[in-house]
Amino acid sequence: MELLVSKSLYKKLDRIQNSIMDTAEDVLYGLVFDTVRYTLTSTNKNSRKLGAVDSGSYLESFSIMSGSTGRIRSVSSQGRPRNVNAEAVGSQVIATLNRDVSRIIASLDDVKGNTGPTVTLLNGSRYARDVEYKYGYRIFNKLRKIYG
């Protein structure tokens, strides 16, 4: 017995694979946007200050990695001016994180039979835990509810 698989089935599989890749891209770029948005709009539980941006180092310390590829970004606030333009820093961070995502997407040349890489959002700032817990911005907590 024999079954000949038609070319149209392969075309359908290619369309499905492309749709999966498009969805993965949308999710990852959504993560980038939401990371910056929550950092700029979350409120300090103690002082009620809006946005977790003072020198910009916390926001600039975000990175997105796939598996064990990449480096944790860590930017020091030492010697940096305070009260920076948060939206300008946010725009720079979006561009940086978009490059991280582009590298991840480029590495996904074939998802057939693959569950895909583990993607991790990291913040290498020495103040990351304080921002999350001590000051109560809960940025990772909010993102985990959506993407985790």
PDB file of C-alpha atoms in Angstrom:
ATOM      1  CA  MET A   1       0.000   0.000   0.000  1.00  0.00           C
ATOM      2  CA  GLU A   2       1.125   3.473  -0.702  1.00  0.00           C
ATOM      3  CA  LEU A   3      -0.031   7.012  -0.033  1.00  0.00           C
ATOM      4  CA  LEU A   4       1.256   9.906  -2.047  1.00  0.00           C
ATOM      5  CA  VAL A   5       1.216  13.173  -0.107  1.00  0.00           C
ATOM      6  CA  SER A   6       0.209  16.028  -2.342  1.00  0.00           C
ATOM      7  CA  LYS A   7       2.180  19.234  -2.682  1.00  0.00           C
ATOM      8  CA  SER A   8      -0.793  21.190  -1.356  1.00  0.00           C
ATOM      9  CA  LEU A   9      -0.367  19.532   2.053  1.00  0.00           C
ATOM     10  CA  TYR A  10       3.211  20.804   2.231  1.00  0.00           C
ATOM     11  CA  LYS A  11       2.008  24.280   1.271  1.00  0.00           C
ATOM     12  CA  LYS A  12      -0.577  24.151   4.058  1.00  0.00           C
ATOM     13  CA  LEU A  13       2.079  23.063   6.552  1.00  0.00           C
ATOM     14  CA  ASP A  14       4.293  25.962   5.448  1.00  0.00           C
ATOM     15  CA  ARG A  15       1.405  28.406   5.976  1.00  0.00           C
ATOM     16  CA  ILE A  16       0.798  26.982   9.454  1.00  0.00           C
ATOM     17  CA  GLN A  17       4.493  27.267  10.292  1.00  0.00           C
ATOM     18  CA  ASN A  18       4.550  30.881   9.067  1.00  0.00           C
ATOM     19  CA  SER A  19       1.470  31.643  11.157  1.00  0.00           C
ATOM     20  CA  ILE A  20       3.143  30.174  14.252  1.00  0.00           C
ATOM     21  CA  MET A  21       6.260  32.274  13.638  1.00  0.00           C
ATOM     22  CA  ASP A  22       4.141  35.426  13.181  1.00  0.00           C
ATOM     23  CA  THR A  23       2.347  34.718  16.459  1.00  0.00           C
ATOM     24  CA  ALA A  24       5.643  34.122  18.280  1.00  0.00           C
ATOM     25  CA  GLU A  25       6.966  37.441  16.963  1.00  0.00           C
ATOM     26  CA  ASP A  26       3.808  39.255  18.051  1.00  0.00           C
ATOM     27  CA  VAL A  27       4.071  37.822  21.555  1.00  0.00           C
ATOM     28  CA  LEU A  28       7.759  38.683  21.931  1.00  0.00           C
ATOM     29  CA  TYR A  29       7.356  42.239  20.622  1.00  0.00           C
ATOM     30  CA  GLY A  30       4.332  42.594  22.929  1.00  0.00           C
ATOM     31  CA  LEU A  31       6.563  41.564  25.834  1.00  0.00           C
ATOM     32  CA  VAL A  32       9.042  44.310  24.871  1.00  0.00           C
ATOM     33  CA  PHE A  33       6.338  46.975  24.743  1.00  0.00           C
ATOM     34  CA  ASP A  34       4.664  45.845  27.973  1.00  0.00           C
ATOM     35  CA  THR A  35       7.990  45.696  29.839  1.00  0.00           C
ATOM     36  CA  VAL A  36       8.701  49.329  29.054  1.00  0.00           C
ATOM     37  CA  ARG A  37       5.074  50.388  29.559  1.00  0.00           C
ATOM     38  CA  TYR A  38       4.809  48.800  33.008  1.00  0.00           C
ATOM     39  CA  THR A  39       8.182  50.222  34.036  1.00  0.00           C
ATOM     40  CA  LEU A  40       7.037  53.717  33.051  1.00  0.00           C
ATOM     41  CA  THR A  41       3.504  53.487  34.487  1.00  0.00           C
ATOM     42  CA  SER A  42       3.721  51.345  37.626  1.00  0.00           C
ATOM     43  CA  THR A  43       3.345  53.077  40.981  1.00  0.00           C
ATOM     44  CA  ASN A  44       5.686  52.844  43.976  1.00  0.00           C
ATOM     45  CA  LYS A  45       3.638  51.305  46.800  1.00  0.00           C
ATOM     46  CA  ASN A  46       5.326  53.548  49.401  1.00  0.00           C
ATOM     47  CA  SER A  47       5.682  56.979  47.818  1.00  0.00           C
ATOM     48  CA  ARG A  48       3.016  56.630  45.091  1.00  0.00           C
ATOM     49  CA  LYS A  49       5.679  57.783  42.594  1.00  0.00           C
ATOM     50  CA  LEU A  50       4.690  56.943  39.042  1.00  0.00           C
ATOM     51  CA  GLY A  51       7.273  55.022  37.021  1.00  0.00           C
ATOM     52  CA  ALA A  52      10.344  53.074  38.100  1.00  0.00           C
ATOM     53  CA  VAL A  53      12.738  55.416  36.299  1.00  0.00           C
ATOM     54  CA  ASP A  54      15.164  57.761  38.037  1.00  0.00           C
ATOM     55  CA  SER A  55      18.517  57.531  36.271  1.00  0.00           C
ATOM     56  CA  GLY A  56      17.259  55.075  33.633  1.00  0.00           C
ATOM     57  CA  SER A  57      19.671  52.317  34.661  1.00  0.00           C
ATOM     58  CA  TYR A  58      16.959  49.907  35.858  1.00  0.00           C
ATOM     59  CA  LEU A  59      15.036  50.237  32.608  1.00  0.00           C
ATOM     60  CA  GLU A  60      18.211  49.927  30.523  1.00  0.00           C
ATOM     61  CA  SER A  61      19.154  46.729  32.386  1.00  0.00           C
ATOM     62  CA  PHE A  62      16.374  44.642  30.815  1.00  0.00           C
ATOM     63  CA  SER A  63      17.374  41.927  28.367  1.00  0.00           C
ATOM     64  CA  ILE A  64      15.581  39.094  26.612  1.00  0.00           C
ATOM     65  CA  MET A  65      17.466  35.845  26.125  1.00  0.00           C
ATOM     66  CA  SER A  66      16.742  32.575  24.400  1.00  0.00           C
ATOM     67  CA  GLY A  67      17.990  29.532  26.253  1.00  0.00           C
ATOM     68  CA  SER A  68      21.508  30.239  27.427  1.00  0.00           C
ATOM     69  CA  THR A  69      22.321  32.525  24.494  1.00  0.00           C
ATOM     70  CA  GLY A  70      23.042  36.127  25.330  1.00  0.00           C
ATOM     71  CA  ARG A  71      24.219  38.203  28.250  1.00  0.00           C
ATOM     72  CA  ILE A  72      22.347  39.704  31.160  1.00  0.00           C
ATOM     73  CA  ARG A  73      22.386  43.440  30.621  1.00  0.00           C
ATOM     74  CA  SER A  74      23.407  45.438  33.689  1.00  0.00           C
ATOM     75  CA  VAL A  75      23.699  49.217  33.648  1.00  0.00           C
ATOM     76  CA  SER A  76      25.019  51.046  36.697  1.00  0.00           C
ATOM     77  CA  SER A  77      23.338  54.192  37.993  1.00  0.00           C
ATOM     78  CA  GLN A  78      26.591  55.429  39.511  1.00  0.00           C
ATOM     79  CA  GLY A  79      27.511  58.870  38.185  1.00  0.00           C
ATOM     80  CA  ARG A  80      24.364  59.168  36.066  1.00  0.00           C
ATOM     81  CA  PRO A  81      22.042  62.159  36.269  1.00  0.00           C
ATOM     82  CA  ARG A  82      18.697  61.657  37.999  1.00  0.00           C
ATOM     83  CA  ASN A  83      15.206  62.542  36.827  1.00  0.00           C
ATOM     84  CA  VAL A  84      15.969  61.632  33.214  1.00  0.00           C
ATOM     85  CA  ASN A  85      13.383  61.811  30.450  1.00  0.00           C
ATOM     86  CA  ALA A  86      11.708  58.455  31.056  1.00  0.00           C
ATOM     87  CA  GLU A  87      10.009  58.310  27.656  1.00  0.00           C
ATOM     88  CA  ALA A  88      13.303  58.898  25.832  1.00  0.00           C
ATOM     89  CA  VAL A  89      14.967  56.128  27.844  1.00  0.00           C
ATOM     90  CA  GLY A  90      11.935  53.936  27.158  1.00  0.00           C
ATOM     91  CA  SER A  91      12.302  54.460  23.408  1.00  0.00           C
ATOM     92  CA  GLN A  92      15.972  53.478  23.557  1.00  0.00           C
ATOM     93  CA  VAL A  93      15.145  50.370  25.586  1.00  0.00           C
ATOM     94  CA  ILE A  94      12.422  49.330  23.144  1.00  0.00           C
ATOM     95  CA  ALA A  95      15.004  49.504  20.337  1.00  0.00           C
ATOM     96  CA  THR A  96      17.509  47.478  22.363  1.00  0.00           C
ATOM     97  CA  LEU A  97      14.988  44.795  23.364  1.00  0.00           C
ATOM     98  CA  ASN A  98      13.684  44.635  19.785  1.00  0.00           C
ATOM     99  CA  ARG A  99      17.235  43.718  18.713  1.00  0.00           C
ATOM    100  CA  ASP A 100      17.207  40.940  21.336  1.00  0.00           C
ATOM    101  CA  VAL A 101      13.918  39.660  19.917  1.00  0.00           C
ATOM    102  CA  SER A 102      15.178  39.891  16.327  1.00  0.00           C
ATOM    103  CA  ARG A 103      18.132  37.663  17.253  1.00  0.00           C
ATOM    104  CA  ILE A 104      15.783  35.131  18.828  1.00  0.00           C
ATOM    105  CA  ILE A 105      13.452  35.136  15.809  1.00  0.00           C
ATOM    106  CA  ALA A 106      16.412  34.754  13.427  1.00  0.00           C
ATOM    107  CA  SER A 107      17.518  31.670  15.363  1.00  0.00           C
ATOM    108  CA  LEU A 108      14.149  30.006  14.848  1.00  0.00           C
ATOM    109  CA  ASP A 109      14.766  28.752  11.345  1.00  0.00           C
ATOM    110  CA  ASP A 110      12.633  25.649  11.779  1.00  0.00           C
ATOM    111  CA  VAL A 111       9.932  24.943  14.373  1.00  0.00           C
ATOM    112  CA  LYS A 112       8.864  21.562  13.016  1.00  0.00           C
ATOM    113  CA  GLY A 113       9.024  19.016  15.796  1.00  0.00           C
ATOM    114  CA  ASN A 114      10.436  21.647  18.118  1.00  0.00           C
ATOM    115  CA  THR A 115       8.722  23.222  21.089  1.00  0.00           C
ATOM    116  CA  GLY A 116      10.911  26.272  20.597  1.00  0.00           C
ATOM    117  CA  PRO A 117      13.460  27.840  22.864  1.00  0.00           C
ATOM    118  CA  THR A 118      12.827  29.068  26.360  1.00  0.00           C
ATOM    119  CA  VAL A 119      12.678  32.849  26.277  1.00  0.00           C
ATOM    120  CA  THR A 120      13.609  34.707  29.457  1.00  0.00           C
ATOM    121  CA  LEU A 121      13.169  38.343  30.420  1.00  0.00           C
ATOM    122  CA  LEU A 122      15.930  39.456  32.780  1.00  0.00           C
ATOM    123  CA  ASN A 123      16.919  42.596  34.598  1.00  0.00           C
ATOM    124  CA  GLY A 124      20.554  42.728  35.671  1.00  0.00           C
ATOM    125  CA  SER A 125      20.241  45.946  37.660  1.00  0.00           C
ATOM    126  CA  ARG A 126      21.549  45.685  41.199  1.00  0.00           C
ATOM    127  CA  TYR A 127      18.272  47.328  42.262  1.00  0.00           C
ATOM    128  CA  ALA A 128      15.955  44.954  40.387  1.00  0.00           C
ATOM    129  CA  ARG A 129      14.726  43.137  43.523  1.00  0.00           C
ATOM    130  CA  ASP A 130      14.235  46.433  45.368  1.00  0.00           C
ATOM    131  CA  VAL A 131      12.217  47.856  42.484  1.00  0.00           C
ATOM    132  CA  GLU A 132      10.053  44.743  42.371  1.00  0.00           C
ATOM    133  CA  TYR A 133       9.537  44.058  46.086  1.00  0.00           C
ATOM    134  CA  LYS A 134      10.778  46.815  48.404  1.00  0.00           C
ATOM    135  CA  TYR A 135       9.247  49.642  46.357  1.00  0.00           C
ATOM    136  CA  GLY A 136       6.425  47.433  45.151  1.00  0.00           C
ATOM    137  CA  TYR A 137       6.405  48.303  41.465  1.00  0.00           C
ATOM    138  CA  ARG A 138       5.785  44.584  40.731  1.00  0.00           C
ATOM    139  CA  ILE A 139       6.760  44.866  37.081  1.00  0.00           C
ATOM    140  CA  PHE A 140       7.766  41.213  36.714  1.00  0.00           C
ATOM    141  CA  ASN A 141       4.646  40.140  38.582  1.00  0.00           C
ATOM    142  CA  LYS A 142       2.436  42.032  36.106  1.00  0.00           C
ATOM    143  CA  LEU A 143       4.306  40.609  33.115  1.00  0.00           C
ATOM    144  CA  ARG A 144       4.182  37.082  34.545  1.00  0.00           C
ATOM    145  CA  LYS A 145       0.369  37.300  34.688  1.00  0.00           C
ATOM    146  CA  ILE A 146       0.285  37.957  30.936  1.00  0.00           C
ATOM    147  CA  TYR A 147       3.254  36.040  29.537  1.00  0.00           C
ATOM    148  CA  GLY A 148       4.188  33.534  32.242  1.00  0.00           C
TER     149      GLY A 148
END
